[in-house]
Short mmCIF file of C-alpha atoms in Angstrom, two decimals:
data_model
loop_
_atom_site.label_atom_id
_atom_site.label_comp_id
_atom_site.label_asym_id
_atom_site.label_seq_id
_atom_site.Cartn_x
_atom_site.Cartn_y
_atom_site.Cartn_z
CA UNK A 913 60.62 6.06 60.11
CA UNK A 914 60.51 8.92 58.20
CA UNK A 915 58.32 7.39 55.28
CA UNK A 916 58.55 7.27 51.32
CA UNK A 917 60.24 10.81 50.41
CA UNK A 918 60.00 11.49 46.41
CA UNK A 919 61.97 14.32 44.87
CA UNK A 920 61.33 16.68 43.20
CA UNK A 921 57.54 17.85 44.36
CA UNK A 922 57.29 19.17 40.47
CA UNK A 923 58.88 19.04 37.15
CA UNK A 924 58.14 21.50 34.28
CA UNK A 925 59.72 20.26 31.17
CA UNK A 926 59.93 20.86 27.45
CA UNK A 927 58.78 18.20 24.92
CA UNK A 928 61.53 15.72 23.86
CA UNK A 929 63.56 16.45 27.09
CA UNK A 930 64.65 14.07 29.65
CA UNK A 931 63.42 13.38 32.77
CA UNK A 932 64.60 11.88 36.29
CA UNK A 933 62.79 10.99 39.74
CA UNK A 934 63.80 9.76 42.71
CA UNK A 935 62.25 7.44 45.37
CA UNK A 936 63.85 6.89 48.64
CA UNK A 937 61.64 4.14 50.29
CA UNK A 938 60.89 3.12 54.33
CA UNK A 939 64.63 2.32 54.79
CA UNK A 940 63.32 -1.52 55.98
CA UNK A 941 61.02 -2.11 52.62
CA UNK A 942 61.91 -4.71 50.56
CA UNK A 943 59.36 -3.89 47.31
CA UNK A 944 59.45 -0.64 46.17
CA UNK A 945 56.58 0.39 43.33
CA UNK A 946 56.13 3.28 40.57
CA UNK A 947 52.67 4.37 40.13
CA UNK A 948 51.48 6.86 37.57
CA UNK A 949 48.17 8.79 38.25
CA UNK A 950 46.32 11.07 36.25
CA UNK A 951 43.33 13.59 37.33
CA UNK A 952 40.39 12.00 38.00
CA UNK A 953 41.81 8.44 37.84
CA UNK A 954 43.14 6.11 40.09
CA UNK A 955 47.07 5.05 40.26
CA UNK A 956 47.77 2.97 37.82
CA UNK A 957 51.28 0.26 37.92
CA UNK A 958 54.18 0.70 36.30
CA UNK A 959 56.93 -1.26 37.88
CA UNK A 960 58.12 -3.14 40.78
CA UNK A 961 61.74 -4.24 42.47
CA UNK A 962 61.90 -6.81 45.06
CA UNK A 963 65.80 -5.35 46.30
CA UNK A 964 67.37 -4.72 43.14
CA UNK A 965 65.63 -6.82 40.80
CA UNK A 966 62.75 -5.50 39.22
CA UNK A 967 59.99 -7.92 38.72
CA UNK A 968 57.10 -6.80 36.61
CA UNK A 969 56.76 -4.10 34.38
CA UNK A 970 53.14 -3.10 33.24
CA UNK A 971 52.76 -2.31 29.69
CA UNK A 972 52.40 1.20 30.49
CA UNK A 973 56.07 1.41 30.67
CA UNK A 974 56.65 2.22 26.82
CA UNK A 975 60.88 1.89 25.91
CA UNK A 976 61.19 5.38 26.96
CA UNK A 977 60.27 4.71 30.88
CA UNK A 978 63.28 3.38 32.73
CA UNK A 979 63.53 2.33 36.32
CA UNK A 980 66.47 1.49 38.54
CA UNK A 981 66.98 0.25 41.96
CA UNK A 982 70.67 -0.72 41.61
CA UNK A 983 71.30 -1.10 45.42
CA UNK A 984 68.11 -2.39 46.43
CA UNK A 985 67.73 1.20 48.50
CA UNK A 986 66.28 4.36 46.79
CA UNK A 987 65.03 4.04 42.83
CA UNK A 988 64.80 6.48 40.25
CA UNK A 989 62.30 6.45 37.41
CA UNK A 990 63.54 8.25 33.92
CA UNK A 991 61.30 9.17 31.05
CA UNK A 992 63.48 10.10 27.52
CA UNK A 993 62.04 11.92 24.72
CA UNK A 994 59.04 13.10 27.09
CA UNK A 995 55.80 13.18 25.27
CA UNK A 996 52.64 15.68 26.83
CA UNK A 997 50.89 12.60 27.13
CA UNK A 998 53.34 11.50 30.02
CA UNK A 999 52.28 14.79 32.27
CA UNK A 1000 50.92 12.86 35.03
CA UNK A 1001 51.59 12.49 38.76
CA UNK A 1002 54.41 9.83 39.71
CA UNK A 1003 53.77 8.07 42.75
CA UNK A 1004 55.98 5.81 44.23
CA UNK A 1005 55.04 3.16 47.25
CA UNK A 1006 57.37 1.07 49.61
CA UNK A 1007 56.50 -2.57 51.19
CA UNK A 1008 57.81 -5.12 53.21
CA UNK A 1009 57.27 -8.76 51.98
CA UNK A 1010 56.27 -11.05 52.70
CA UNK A 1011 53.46 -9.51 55.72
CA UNK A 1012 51.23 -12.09 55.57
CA UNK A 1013 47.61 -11.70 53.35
CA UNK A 1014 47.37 -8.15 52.28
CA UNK A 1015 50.28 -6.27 51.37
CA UNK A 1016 50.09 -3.12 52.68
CA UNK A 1017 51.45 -0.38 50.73
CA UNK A 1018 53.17 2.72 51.74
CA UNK A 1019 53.00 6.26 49.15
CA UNK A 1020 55.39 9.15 48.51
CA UNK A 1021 53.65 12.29 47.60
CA UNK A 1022 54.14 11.79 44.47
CA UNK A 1023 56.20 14.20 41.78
CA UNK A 1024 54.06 15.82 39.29
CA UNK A 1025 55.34 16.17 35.63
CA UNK A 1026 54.18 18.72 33.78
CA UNK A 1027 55.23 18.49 29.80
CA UNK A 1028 54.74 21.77 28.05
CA UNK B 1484 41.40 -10.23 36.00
CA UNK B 1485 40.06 -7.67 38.53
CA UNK B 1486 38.36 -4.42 38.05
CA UNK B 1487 36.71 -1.74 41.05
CA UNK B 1488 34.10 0.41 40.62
CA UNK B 1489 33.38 3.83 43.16
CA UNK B 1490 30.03 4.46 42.26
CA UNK B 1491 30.28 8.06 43.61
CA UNK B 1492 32.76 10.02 41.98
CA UNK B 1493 31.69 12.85 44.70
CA UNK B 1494 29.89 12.94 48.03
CA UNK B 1495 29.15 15.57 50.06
CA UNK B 1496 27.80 15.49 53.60
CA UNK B 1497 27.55 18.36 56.38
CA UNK B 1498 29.99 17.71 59.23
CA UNK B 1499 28.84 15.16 62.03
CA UNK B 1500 26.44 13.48 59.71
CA UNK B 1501 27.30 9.45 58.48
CA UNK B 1502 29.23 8.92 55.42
CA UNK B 1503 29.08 6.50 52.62
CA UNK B 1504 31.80 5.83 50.21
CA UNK B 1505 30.66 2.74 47.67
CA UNK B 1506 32.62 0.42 46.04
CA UNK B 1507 32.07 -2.81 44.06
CA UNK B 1508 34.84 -5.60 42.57
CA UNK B 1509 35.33 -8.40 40.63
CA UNK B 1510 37.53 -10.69 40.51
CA UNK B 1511 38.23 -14.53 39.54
CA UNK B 1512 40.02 -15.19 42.98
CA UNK B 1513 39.48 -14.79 46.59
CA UNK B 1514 41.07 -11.00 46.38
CA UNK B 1515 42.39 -8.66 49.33
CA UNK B 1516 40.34 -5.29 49.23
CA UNK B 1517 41.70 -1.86 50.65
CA UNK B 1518 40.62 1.81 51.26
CA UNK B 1519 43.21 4.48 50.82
CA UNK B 1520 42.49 8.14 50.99
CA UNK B 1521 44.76 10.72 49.55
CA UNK B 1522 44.62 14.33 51.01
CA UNK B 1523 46.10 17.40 48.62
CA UNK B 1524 49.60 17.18 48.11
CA UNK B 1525 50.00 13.97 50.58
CA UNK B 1526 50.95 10.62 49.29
CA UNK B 1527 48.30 8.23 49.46
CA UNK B 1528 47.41 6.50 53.33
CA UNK B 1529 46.26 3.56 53.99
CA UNK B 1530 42.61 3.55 55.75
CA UNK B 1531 41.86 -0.44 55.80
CA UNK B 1532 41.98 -3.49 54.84
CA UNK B 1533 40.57 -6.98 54.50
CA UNK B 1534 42.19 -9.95 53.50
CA UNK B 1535 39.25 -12.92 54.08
CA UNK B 1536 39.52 -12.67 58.10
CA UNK B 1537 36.55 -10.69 59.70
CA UNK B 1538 34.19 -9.60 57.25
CA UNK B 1539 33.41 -5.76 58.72
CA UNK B 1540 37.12 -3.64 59.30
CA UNK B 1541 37.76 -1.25 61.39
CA UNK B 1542 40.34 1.35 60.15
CA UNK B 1543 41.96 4.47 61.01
CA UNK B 1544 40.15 7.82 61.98
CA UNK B 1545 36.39 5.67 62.58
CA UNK B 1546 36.56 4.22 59.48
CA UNK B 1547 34.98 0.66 58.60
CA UNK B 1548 34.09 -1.17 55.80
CA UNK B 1549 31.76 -4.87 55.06
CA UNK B 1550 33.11 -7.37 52.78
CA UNK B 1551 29.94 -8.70 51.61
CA UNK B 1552 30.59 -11.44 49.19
CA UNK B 1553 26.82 -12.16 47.67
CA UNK B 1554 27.09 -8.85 46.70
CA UNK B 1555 30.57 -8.24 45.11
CA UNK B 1556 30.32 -4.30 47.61
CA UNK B 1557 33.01 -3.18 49.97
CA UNK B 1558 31.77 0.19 51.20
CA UNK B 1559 33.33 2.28 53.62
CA UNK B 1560 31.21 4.32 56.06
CA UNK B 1561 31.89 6.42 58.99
CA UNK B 1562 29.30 7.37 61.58
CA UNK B 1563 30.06 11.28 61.85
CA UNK B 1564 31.98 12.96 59.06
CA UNK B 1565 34.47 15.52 60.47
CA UNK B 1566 36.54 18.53 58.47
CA UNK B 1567 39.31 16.94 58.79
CA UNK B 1568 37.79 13.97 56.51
CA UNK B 1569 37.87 15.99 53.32
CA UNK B 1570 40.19 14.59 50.54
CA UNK B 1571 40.57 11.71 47.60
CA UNK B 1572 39.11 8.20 48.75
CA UNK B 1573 40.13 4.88 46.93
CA UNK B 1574 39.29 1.52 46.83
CA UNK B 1575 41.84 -1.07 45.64
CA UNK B 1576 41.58 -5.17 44.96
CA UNK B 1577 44.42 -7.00 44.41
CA UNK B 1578 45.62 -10.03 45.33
CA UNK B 1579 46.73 -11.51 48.31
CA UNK B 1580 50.53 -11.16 47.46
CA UNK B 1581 51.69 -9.21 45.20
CA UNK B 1582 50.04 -4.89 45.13
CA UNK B 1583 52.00 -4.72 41.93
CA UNK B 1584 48.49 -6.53 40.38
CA UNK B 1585 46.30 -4.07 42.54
CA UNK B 1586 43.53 -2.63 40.59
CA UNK B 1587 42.79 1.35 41.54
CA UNK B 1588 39.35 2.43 41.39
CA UNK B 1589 38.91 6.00 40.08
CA UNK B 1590 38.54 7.50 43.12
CA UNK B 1591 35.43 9.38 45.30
CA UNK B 1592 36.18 13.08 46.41
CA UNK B 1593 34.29 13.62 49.52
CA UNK B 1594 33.38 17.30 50.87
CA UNK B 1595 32.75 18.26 54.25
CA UNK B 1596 30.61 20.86 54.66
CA UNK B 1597 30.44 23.18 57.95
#
């Protein structure tokens, strides 16, 4: 098990450029989940896949957020057109479903976005 | 709907002295409740959890927390803070399910001091 790996670490990017991250989840998980965080706030939902199929979408996710998990193995999360408002940490989090009450969720470290 | 609130956004206690992290909820079902704590540049770890089984959890590292219902609180204490304790704590509700309806609180940053 060599846990949630996220790449890259950090992102610098220019306003109105294009932007992709990748998630490669517990290689067992089922779920897989995007999380956006900024400073001094909790993670807040973007998305989730169950295998390939991606189930919910928060309203966070504006047209210019895309998420993939075509093989129901890693994901990657793109932002088009980036905005500074979408500097933020990216975290994504890996599960296996059903466990019973309590899903129990389990983080990347996360990619920080910087938009300059 | 659901919402958490960490009353502390910082706490600071001196090394081998108890620690107090406070969180309250709502919520219009019977939710599962969860402490995660972040250290710099990790991904986020799960600490505990309780999902309507014992109402006082025992966690990772000495950790525990009371579900106490009349009071809408889940706090999570320790007896004796160590160094290594330092870092982001957060307390999540969400239901029983399905974490992609888990509500984040804002987090409490707790210091250790020497």
């Amino acid at each position: 098990d060599t846990g949630v790996s996220q790449n890259p670490r950090h992102k610098i990017t220019k306003r109105g450029q294009n932007v992709t991250f990748r998630c490669d989840p517990i290689s067992e998980h089922n779920r897989l989940y995007w999380y956006r965080q900024t400073l001094g706030q909790g993670p807040e939902f973007l998305t989730y896949f169950q295998n390939e199929a991606q189930l919910e979408k928060s309203r966070l996710l504006s047209d210019r957020f895309s998420a993939e998990r075509p093989k129901g193995s890693f994901s990657t999360l793109e932002i088009q057109r980036t905005e500074q408002g979408d500097s933020a940490m990216y975290l994504c989090a890996s599960s296996f479903f059903p466990t019973g009450r309590g899903e129990k969720l389990f983080f990347g470290s996360g990619t920080q976005l910087s938009v300059l | 709907a659901q919402s958490v609130t960490q009353l502390d956004s910082h706490v600071s206690v001196s090394e081998g002295t108890p620690v107090l992290l406070r969180c309250n909820y709502s919520s219009s079902y019977s939710p599962s409740l969860f402490w995660y704590v972040q250290h710099p540049n990790k991904g986020l770890q799960l600490l505990l959890k309780y999902t309507s089984a014992a109402t006082l959890v025992k966690g990772i590292n000495g950790f525990e927390a009371e579900f106490k219902k009349s009071e809408t609180s889940f706090h999570l204490t320790k007896p004796s803070a160590h160094m290594s304790d330092a870092a982001e704590y957060f307390c999540v509700v969400s239901p029983h399910t399905n974490a992609g309806k888990s509500t984040f609180g804002d987090g409490t940053t707790l210091t250790v001091k020497p």
